[in-house]
Short mmCIF file of C-alpha atoms and ligand atoms in Angstrom, two decimals:
data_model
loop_
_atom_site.label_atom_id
_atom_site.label_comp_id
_atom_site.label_asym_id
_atom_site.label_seq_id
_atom_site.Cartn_x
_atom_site.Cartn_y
_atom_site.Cartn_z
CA UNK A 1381 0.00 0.00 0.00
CA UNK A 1382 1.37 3.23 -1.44
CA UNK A 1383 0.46 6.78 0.34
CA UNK A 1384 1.14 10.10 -1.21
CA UNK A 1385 1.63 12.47 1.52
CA UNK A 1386 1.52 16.14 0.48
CA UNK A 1387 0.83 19.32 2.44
CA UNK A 1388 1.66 22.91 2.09
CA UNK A 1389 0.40 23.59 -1.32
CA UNK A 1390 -0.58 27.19 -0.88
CA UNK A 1391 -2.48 27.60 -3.91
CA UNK A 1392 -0.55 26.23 -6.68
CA UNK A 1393 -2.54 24.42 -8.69
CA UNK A 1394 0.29 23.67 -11.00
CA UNK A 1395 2.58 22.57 -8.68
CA UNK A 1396 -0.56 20.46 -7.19
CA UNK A 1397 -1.37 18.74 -10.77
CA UNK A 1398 2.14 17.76 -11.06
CA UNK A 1399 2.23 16.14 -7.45
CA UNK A 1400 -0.61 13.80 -8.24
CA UNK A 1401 0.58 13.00 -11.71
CA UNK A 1402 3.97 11.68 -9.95
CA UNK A 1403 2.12 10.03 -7.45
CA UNK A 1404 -0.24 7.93 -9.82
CA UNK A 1405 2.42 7.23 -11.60
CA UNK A 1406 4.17 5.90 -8.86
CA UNK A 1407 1.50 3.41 -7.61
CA UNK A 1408 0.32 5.26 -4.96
CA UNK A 1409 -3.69 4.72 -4.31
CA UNK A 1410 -3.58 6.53 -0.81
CA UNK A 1411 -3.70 10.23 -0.24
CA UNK A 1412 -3.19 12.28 2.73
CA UNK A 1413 -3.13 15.84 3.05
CA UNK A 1414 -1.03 18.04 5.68
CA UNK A 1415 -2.78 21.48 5.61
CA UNK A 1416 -1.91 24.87 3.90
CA UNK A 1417 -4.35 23.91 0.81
CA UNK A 1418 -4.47 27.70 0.62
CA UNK A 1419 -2.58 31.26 0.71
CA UNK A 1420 0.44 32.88 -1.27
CA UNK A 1421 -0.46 31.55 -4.51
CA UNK A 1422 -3.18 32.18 -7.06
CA UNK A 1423 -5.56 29.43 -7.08
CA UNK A 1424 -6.56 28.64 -3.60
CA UNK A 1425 -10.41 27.72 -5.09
CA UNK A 1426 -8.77 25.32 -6.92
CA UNK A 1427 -6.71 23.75 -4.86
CA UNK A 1428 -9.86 23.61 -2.23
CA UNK A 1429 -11.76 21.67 -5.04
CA UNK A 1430 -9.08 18.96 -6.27
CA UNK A 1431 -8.34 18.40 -2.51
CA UNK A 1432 -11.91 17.77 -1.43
CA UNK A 1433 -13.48 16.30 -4.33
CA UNK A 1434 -9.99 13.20 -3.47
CA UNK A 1435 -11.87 12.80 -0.15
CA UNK A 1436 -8.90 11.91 1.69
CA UNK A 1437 -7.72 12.64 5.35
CA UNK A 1438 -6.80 16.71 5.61
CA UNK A 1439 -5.60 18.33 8.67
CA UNK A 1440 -5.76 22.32 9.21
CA UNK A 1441 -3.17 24.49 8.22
CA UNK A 1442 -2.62 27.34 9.82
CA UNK A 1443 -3.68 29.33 6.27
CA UNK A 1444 -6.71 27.37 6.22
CA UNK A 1445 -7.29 28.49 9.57
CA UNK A 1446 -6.79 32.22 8.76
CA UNK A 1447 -8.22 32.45 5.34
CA UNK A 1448 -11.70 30.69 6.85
CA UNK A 1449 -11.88 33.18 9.51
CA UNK A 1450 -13.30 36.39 9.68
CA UNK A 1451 -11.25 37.77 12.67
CA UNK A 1452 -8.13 40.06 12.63
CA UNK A 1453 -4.65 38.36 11.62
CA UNK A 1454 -2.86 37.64 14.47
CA UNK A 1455 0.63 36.25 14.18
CA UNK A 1456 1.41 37.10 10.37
CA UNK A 1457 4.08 39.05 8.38
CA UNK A 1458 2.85 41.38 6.36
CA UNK A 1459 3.40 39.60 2.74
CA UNK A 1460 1.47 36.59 4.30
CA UNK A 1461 -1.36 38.84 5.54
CA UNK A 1462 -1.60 40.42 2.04
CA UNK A 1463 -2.10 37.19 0.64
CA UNK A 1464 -4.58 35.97 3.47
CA UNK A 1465 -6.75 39.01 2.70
CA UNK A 1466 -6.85 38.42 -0.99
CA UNK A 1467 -7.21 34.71 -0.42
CA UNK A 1468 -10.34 34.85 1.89
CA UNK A 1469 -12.14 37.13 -1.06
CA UNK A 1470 -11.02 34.30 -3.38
CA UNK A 1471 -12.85 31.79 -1.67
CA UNK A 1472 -16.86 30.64 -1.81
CA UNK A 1473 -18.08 30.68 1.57
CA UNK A 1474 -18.92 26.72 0.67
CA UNK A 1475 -14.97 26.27 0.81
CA UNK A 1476 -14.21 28.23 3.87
CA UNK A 1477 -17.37 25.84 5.74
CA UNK A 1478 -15.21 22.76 4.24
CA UNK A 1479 -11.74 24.30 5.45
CA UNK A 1480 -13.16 25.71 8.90
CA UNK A 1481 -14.02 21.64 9.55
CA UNK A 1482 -11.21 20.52 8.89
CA UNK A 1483 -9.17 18.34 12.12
CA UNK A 1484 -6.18 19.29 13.46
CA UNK A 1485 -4.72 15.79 13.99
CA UNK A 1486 -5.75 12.97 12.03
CA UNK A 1487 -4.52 9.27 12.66
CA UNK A 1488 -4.40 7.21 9.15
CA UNK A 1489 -4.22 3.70 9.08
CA UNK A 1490 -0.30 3.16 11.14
CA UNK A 1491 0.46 7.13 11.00
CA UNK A 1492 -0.61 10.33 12.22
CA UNK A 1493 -0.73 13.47 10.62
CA UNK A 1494 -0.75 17.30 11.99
CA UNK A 1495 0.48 20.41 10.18
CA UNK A 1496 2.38 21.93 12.60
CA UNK A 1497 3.04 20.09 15.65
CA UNK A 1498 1.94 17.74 18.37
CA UNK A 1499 2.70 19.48 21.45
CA UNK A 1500 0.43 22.05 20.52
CA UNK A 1501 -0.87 21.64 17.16
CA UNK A 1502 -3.27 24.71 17.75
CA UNK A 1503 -0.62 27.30 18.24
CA UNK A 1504 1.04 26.44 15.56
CA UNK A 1505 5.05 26.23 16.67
CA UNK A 1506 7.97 25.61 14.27
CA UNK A 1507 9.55 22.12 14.45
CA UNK A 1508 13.30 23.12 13.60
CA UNK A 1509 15.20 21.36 15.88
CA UNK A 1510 16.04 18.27 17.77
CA UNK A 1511 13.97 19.80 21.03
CA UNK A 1512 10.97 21.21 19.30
CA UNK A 1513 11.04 17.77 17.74
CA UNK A 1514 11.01 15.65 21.18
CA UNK A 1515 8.27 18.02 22.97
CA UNK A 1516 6.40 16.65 19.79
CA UNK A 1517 7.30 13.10 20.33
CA UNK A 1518 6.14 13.05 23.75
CA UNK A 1519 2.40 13.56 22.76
CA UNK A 1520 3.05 10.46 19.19
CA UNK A 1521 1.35 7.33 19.74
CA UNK A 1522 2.17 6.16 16.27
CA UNK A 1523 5.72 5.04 15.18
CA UNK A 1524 5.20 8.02 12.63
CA UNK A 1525 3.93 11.23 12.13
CA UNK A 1526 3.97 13.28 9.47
CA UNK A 1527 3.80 17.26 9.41
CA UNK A 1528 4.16 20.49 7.40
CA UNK A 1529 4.69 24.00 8.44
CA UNK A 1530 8.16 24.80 7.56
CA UNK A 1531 8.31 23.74 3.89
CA UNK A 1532 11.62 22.25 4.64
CA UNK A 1533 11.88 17.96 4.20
CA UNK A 1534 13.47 16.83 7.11
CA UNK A 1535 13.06 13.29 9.30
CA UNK A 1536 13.56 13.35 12.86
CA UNK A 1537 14.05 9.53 14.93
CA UNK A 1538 13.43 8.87 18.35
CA UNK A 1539 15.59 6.35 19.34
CA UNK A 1540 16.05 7.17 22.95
CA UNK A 1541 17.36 10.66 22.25
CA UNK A 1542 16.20 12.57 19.07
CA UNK A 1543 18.17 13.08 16.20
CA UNK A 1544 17.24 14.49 12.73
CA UNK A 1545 18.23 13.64 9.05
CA UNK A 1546 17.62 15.17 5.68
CA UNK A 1547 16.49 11.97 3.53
CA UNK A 1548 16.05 10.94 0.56
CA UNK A 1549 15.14 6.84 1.40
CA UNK A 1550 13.91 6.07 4.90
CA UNK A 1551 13.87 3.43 6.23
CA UNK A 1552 11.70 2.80 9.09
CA UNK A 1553 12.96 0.57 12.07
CA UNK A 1554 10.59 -1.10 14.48
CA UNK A 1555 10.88 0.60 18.07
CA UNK A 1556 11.96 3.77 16.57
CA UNK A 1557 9.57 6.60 16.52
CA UNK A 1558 9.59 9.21 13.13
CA UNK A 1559 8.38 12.96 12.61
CA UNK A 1560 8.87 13.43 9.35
CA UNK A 1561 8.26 16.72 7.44
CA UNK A 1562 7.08 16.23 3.74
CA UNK A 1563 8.16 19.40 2.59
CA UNK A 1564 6.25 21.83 0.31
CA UNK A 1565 4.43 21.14 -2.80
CA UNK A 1566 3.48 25.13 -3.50
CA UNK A 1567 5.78 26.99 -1.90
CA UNK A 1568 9.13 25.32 -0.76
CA UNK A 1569 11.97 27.07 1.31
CA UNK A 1570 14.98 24.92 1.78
CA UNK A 1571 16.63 26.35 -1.25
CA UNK A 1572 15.39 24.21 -4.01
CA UNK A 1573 11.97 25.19 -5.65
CA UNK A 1574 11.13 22.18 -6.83
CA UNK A 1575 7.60 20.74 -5.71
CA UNK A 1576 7.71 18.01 -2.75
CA UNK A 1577 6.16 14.83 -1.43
CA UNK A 1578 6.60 11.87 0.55
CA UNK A 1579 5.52 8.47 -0.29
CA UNK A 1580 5.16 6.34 2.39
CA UNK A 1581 5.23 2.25 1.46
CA UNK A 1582 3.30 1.16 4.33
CA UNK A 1583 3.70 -2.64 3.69
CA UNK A 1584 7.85 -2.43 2.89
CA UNK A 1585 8.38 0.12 5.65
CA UNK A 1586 10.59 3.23 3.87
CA UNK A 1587 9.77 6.39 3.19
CA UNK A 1588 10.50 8.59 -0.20
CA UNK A 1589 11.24 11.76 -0.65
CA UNK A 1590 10.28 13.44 -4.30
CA UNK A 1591 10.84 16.44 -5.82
CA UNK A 1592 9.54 17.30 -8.95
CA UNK A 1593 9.55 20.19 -11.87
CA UNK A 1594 6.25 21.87 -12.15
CA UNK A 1595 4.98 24.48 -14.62
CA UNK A 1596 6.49 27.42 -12.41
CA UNK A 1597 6.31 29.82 -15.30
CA UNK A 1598 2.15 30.14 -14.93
CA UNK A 1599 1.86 29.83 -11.44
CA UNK A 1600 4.16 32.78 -11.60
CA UNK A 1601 2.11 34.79 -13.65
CA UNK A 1602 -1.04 34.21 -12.61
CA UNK A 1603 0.31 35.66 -8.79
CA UNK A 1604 1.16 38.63 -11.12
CA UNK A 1605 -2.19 38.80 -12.80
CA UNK A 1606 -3.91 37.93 -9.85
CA UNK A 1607 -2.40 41.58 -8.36
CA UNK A 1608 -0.93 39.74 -5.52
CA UNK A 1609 2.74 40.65 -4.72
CA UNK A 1610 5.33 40.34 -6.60
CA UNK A 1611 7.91 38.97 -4.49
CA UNK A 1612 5.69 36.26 -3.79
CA UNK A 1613 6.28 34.85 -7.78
CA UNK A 1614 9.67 35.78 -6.68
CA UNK A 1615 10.22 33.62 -4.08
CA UNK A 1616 9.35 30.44 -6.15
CA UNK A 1617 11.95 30.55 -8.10
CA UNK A 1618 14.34 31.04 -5.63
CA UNK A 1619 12.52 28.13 -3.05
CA UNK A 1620 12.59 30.24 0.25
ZN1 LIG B 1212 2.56 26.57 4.94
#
């Protein structure tokens, strides 16, 4: 059994289609989502639609939180907040119901999944280090979890103490426990632009990382189009 595990898509729909291409392609008939369907990029709609209509587990984002909320922005820079504010009048109230519902942890067959973390997946902390990491571990019941947040792929084990790997192939080791970040698909920031994904092969125990070329060129221009700001097509390019 094959899972494509995806989160952080922010509104590329291009960067979205090419995710589930490679994941078809790749055998996998299991989906689950890790929040941030929507903000930053142009076609947060869109990305609401393919995403629901697949029917597979979603947690909230902290995005989807915002841009389903009518209240003031608390907690955001301002290039964020300027895309929240365009992104909540880009949204039918039928897809702000649908992300306002939305869990905040979900467990999925042998794994859970949360956007941010588990400590407090509400307040939406960073996990960038081996301590956020084991605060998180404390509250895992499954041998993995997998998260979002800071569009950066990155596995930390628990294996008495905590220690964290960038990965490519995982493999996953009975009595270990794994948070493992699947990156970015619309929006990554650790340097390389390209669109990622994890699939997880539940029945042969590793985990893949993928990264994949996407049609950056429109999802660029349509941010431009859409009159949202410029550094924001910007930043694609340059994956941060
Ligand atoms: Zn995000």
């Amino acid at each position: 059994m094959r899972f494509a595990i995806f989160g952080d898509i922010h509104g590329n729909l291009e960067a979205l289609t090419a995710v589930l291409a490679d994941a078809k392609e790749r055998g996998c008939t299991h989906y689950a989502c890790l929040g941030d369907i929507v903000g930053y990029n142009a076609n947060p709609h869109e990305c609401v639609e393919v995403i629901r209509e697949m029917d597979c587990p979603v947690v909230k984002g902290n995005h989807d939180e915002q841009a389903s909320m009518e209240e003031d922005l608390a907690g955001f820079n301002p290039l964020a907040e300027e895309a929240i504010n365009w992104t909540r009048a880009n949204l039918s109230a039928e897809d702000k119901q649908w992300l306002r519902e939305l869990r905040m942890v979900r467990q999925v067959r042998d794994f859970t999944i949360v956007h941010a973390t588990l400590d407090t997946p509400q307040r939406w902390g960073y996990v960038f280090n081996n301590l956020d990491a084991a605060a998180s571990f404390s509250y895992q019941h499954t041998n993995i979890c997998f998260y979002g947040h800071t569009h950066s792929p990155r596995a930390y084990v628990r294996d008495g103490v905590v220690t964290s790997v960038p990965f490519d192939n995982l493999r996953i080791e009975p009595g270990k426990k794994y948070f493992i970040n699947a990156g970015s698909v619309g929006q990554p920031r650790d340097g390389d632009w390209h669109a990622s994904y994890v699939i997880y092969h539940a029945d042969k125990n590793f985990v893949t990382l993928r990264r994949l070329k996407y049609d950056i060129d429109t999802a660029q221009d349509k941010i431009v189009d859409a009159g949202l700001p410029q550094r924001l097509a910007d930043r694609l390019a340059l994956g941060k």
